[in-house]
Coordinates of N, CA and C in Angstrom, one line a residue:
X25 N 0.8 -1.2 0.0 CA 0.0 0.0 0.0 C 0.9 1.2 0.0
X26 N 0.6 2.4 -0.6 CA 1.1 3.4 -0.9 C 0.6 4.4 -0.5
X27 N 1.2 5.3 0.8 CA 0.9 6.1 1.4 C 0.8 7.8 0.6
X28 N -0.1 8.9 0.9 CA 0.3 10.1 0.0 C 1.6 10.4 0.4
X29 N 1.9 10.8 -1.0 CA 3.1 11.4 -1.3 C 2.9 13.2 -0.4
X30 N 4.0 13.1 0.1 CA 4.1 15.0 0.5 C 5.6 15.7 0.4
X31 N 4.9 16.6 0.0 CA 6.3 17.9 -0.9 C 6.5 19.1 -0.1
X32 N 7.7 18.9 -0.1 CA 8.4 20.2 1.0 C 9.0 21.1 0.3
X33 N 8.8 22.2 0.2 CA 9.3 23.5 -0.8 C 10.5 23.7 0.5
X34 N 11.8 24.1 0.2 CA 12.9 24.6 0.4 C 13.4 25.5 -0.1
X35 N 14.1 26.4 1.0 CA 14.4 27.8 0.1 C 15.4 28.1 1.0
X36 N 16.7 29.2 0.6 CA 17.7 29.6 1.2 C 17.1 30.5 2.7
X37 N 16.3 31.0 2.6 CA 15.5 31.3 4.4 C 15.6 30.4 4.9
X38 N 15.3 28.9 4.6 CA 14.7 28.0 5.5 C 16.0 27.2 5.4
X39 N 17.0 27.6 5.2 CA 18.5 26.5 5.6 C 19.2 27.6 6.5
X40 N 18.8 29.3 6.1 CA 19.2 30.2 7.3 C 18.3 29.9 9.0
X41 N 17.3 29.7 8.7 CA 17.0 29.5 10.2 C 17.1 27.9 10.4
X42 N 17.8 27.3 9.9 CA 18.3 25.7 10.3 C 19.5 26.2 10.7
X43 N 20.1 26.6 9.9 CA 21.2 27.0 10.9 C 21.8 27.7 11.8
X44 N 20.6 28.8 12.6 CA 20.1 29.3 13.7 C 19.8 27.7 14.7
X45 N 19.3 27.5 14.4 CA 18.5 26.3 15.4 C 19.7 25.3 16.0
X46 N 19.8 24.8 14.1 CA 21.4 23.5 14.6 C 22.7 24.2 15.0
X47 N 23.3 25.3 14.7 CA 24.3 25.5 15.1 C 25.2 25.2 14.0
X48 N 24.6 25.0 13.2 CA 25.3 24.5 11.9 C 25.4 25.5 10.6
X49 N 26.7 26.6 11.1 CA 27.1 27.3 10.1 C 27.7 27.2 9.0
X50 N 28.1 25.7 8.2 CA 29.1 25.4 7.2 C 28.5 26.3 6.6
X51 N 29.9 27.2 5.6 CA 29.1 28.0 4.4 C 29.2 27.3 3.0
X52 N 29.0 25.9 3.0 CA 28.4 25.0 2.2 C 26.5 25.3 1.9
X53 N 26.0 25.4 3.2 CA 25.2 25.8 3.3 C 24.0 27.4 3.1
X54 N 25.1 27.7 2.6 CA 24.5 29.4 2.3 C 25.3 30.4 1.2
X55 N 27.0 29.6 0.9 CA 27.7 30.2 0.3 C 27.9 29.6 -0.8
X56 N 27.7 30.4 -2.5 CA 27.8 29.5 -3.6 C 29.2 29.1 -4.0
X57 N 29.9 30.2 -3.3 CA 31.5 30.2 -4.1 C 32.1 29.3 -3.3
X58 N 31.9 29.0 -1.7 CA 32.4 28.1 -1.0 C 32.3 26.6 -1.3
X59 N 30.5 26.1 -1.7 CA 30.2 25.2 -2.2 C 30.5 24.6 -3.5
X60 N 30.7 25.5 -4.4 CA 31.2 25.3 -5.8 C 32.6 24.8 -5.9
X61 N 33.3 25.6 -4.8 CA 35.0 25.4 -4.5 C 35.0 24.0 -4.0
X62 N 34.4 23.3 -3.3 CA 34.5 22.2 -3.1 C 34.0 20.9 -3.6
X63 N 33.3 21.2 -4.7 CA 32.7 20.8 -5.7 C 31.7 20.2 -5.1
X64 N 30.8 20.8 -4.8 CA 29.1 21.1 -5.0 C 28.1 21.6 -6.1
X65 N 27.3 21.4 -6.5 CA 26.7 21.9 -7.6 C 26.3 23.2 -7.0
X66 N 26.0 23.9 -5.8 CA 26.0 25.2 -5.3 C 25.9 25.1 -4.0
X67 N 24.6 25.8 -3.1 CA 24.3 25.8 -1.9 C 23.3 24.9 -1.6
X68 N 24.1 23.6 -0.3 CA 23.0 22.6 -0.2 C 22.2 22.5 0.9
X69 N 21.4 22.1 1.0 CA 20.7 21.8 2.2 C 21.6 21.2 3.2
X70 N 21.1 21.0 4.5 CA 22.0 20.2 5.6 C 21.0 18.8 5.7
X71 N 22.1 18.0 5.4 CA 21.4 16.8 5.3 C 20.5 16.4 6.8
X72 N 20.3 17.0 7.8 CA 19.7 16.5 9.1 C 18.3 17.5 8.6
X73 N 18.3 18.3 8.0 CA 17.4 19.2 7.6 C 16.3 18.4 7.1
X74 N 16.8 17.5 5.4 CA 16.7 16.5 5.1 C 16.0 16.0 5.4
X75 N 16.1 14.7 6.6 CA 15.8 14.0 7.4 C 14.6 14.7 7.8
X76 N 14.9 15.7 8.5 CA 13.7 16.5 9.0 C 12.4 16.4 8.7
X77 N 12.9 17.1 7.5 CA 11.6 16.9 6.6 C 10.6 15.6 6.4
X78 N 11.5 14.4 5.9 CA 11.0 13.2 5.5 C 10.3 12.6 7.3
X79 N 10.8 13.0 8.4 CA 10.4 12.8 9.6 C 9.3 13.5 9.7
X80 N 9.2 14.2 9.3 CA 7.7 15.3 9.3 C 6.6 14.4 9.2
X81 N 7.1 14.1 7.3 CA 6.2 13.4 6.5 C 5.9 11.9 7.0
X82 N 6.8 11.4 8.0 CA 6.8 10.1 8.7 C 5.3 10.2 9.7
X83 N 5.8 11.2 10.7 CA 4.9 11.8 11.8 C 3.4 12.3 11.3
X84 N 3.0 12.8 10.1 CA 2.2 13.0 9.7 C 1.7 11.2 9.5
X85 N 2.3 10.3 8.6 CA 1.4 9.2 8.3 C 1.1 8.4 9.7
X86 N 2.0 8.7 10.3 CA 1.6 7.8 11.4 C 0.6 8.2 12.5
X87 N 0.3 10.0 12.5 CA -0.7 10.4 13.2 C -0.2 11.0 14.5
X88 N 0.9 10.9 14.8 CA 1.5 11.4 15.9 C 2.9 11.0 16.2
X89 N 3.6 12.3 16.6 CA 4.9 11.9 16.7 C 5.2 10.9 17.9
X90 N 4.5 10.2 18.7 CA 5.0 9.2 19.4 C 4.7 7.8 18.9
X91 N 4.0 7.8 17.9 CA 3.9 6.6 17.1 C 5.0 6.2 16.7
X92 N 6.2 7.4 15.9 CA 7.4 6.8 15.4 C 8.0 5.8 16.1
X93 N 8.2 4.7 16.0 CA 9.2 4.2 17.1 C 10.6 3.7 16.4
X94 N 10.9 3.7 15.3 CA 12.1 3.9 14.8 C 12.1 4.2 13.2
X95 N 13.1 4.9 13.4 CA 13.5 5.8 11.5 C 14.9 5.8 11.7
X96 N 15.0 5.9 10.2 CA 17.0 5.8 9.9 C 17.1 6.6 8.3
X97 N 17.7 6.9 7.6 CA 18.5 7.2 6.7 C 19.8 6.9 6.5
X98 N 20.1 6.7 5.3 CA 21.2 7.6 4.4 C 21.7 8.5 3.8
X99 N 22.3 9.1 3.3 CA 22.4 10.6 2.8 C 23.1 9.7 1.5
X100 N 22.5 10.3 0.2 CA 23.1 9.8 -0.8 C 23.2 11.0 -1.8
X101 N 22.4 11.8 -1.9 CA 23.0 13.1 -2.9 C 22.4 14.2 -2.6
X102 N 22.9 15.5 -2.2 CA 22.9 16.5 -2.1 C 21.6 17.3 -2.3
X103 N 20.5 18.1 -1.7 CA 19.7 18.7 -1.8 C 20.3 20.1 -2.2
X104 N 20.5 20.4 -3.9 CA 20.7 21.6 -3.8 C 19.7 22.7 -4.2
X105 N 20.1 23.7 -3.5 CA 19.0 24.9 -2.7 C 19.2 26.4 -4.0
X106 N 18.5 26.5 -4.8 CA 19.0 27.9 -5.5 C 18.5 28.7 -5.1
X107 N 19.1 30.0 -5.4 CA 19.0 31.6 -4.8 C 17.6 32.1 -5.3
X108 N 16.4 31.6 -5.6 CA 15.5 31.9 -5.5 C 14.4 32.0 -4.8
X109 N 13.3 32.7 -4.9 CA 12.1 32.7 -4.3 C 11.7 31.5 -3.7
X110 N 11.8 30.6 -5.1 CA 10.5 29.6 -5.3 C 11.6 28.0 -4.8
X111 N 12.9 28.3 -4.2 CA 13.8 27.2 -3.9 C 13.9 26.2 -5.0
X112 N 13.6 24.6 -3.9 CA 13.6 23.8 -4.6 C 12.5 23.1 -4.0
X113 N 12.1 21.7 -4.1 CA 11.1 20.7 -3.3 C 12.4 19.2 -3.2
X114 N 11.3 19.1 -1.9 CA 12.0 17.6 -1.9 C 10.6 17.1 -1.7
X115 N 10.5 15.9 -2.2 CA 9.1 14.9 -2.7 C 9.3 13.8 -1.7
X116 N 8.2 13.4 -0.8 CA 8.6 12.2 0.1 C 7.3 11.1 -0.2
X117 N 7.9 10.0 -0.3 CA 6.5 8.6 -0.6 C 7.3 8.0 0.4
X118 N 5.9 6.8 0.6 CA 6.3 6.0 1.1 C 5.4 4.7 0.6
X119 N 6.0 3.0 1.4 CA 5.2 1.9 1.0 C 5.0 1.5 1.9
X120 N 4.1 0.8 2.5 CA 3.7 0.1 3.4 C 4.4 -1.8 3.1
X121 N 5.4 -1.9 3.9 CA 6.1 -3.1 3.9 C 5.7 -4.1 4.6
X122 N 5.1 -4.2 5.4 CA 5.1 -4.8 6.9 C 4.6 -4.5 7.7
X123 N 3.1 -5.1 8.1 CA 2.4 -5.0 9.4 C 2.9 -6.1 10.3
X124 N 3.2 -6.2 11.7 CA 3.5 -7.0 12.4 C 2.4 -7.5 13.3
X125 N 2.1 -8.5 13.7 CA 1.0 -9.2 14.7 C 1.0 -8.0 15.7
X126 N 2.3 -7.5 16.1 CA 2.0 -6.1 17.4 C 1.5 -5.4 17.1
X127 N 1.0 -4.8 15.7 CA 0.2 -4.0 15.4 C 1.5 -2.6 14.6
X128 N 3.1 -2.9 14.6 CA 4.2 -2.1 14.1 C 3.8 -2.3 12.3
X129 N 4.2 -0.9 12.0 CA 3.7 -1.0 10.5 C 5.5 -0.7 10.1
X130 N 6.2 -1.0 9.3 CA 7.4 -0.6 8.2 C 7.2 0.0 7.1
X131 N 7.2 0.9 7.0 CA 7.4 2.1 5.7 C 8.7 1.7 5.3
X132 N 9.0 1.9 3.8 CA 9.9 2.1 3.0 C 9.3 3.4 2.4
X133 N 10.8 4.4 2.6 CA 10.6 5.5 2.1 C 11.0 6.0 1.4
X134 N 11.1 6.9 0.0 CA 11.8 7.8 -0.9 C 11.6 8.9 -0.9
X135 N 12.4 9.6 -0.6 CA 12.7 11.4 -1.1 C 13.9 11.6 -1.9
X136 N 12.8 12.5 -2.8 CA 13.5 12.8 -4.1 C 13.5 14.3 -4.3
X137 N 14.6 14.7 -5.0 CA 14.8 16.1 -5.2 C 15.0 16.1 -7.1
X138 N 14.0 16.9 -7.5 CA 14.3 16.3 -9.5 C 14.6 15.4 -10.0
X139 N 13.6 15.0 -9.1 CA 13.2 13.4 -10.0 C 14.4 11.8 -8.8
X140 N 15.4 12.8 -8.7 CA 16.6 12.0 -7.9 C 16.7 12.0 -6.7
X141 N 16.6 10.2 -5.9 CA 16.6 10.0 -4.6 C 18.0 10.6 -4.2
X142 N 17.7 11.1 -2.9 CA 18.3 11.9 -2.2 C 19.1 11.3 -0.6
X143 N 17.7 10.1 -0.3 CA 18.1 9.5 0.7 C 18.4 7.8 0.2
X144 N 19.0 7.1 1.1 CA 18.9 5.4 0.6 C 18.3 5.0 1.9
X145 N 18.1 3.6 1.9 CA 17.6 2.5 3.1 C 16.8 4.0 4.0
X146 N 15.8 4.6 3.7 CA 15.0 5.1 4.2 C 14.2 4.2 4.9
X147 N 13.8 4.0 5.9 CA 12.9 3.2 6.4 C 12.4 3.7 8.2
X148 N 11.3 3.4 8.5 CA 10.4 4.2 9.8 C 9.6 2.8 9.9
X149 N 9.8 2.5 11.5 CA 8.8 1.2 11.6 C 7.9 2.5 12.8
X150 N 6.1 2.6 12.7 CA 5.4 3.7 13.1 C 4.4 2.1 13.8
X151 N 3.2 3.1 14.6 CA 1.8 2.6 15.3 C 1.3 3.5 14.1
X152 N 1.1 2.8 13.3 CA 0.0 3.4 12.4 C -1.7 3.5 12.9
X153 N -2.5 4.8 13.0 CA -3.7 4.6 13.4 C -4.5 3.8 13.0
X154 N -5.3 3.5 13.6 CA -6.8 2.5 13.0 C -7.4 3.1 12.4

């Protein structure tokens, strides 16, 4: 079964107050010439940001953030962020893998940024609602 898909618009504000929050000033993160110099395709998201998001979208299917009872990722390619208005999106699905006799459901997850997975071995075992 195939849960709704949900899309997160990203934009260079919203990796500036991520890095108010995290503490996490790389200027990979906000600076093009920094990120370029290191070979980046520009300014990227912070991969825990990332995560964030797809946790959002976890917490949303499952109906409440104490339902999660375990999530993990990978980081496999770069959310990059352009100097625009309208950012970028990252796209999150998921599959329903595994209901267990306890009532634990397994998601297999994908988030994708243009078209291209972003995370790997995404997976959230949740209390899915009744």
């Amino acid at each position: 079964m195939e849960l709704p898909t949900q899309t997160f618009r990203v934009t260079r504000a919203d990796l500036v107050r991520y890095a108010g929050a995290s503490g996490d000033f790389n200027p990979i993160h906000w600076s093009d010439r920094t990120a370029t110099k290191v070979g980046l395709p520009g300014v990227i998201a912070h991969g825990m940001f990332t995560m964030a998001l797809v946790g959002r979208a976890v917490t949303a299917w499952a109906g409440a953030p104490d339902a999660v009872v375990e999530f993990g990722v990978r980081f496999t390619r770069p959310v990059a962020v352009p100097d625009t208005d309208e950012g970028t999106e990252v796209v999150v699905s998921a599959v329903v893998k595994e209901v267990t006799e306890g009532g634990l459901t397994r998601l297999d997850i994908t988030a994708t940024c243009h078209g291209e997975k972003v995370l790997s071995q995404a997976r959230a075992i949740v209390r899915m609602p009744r």
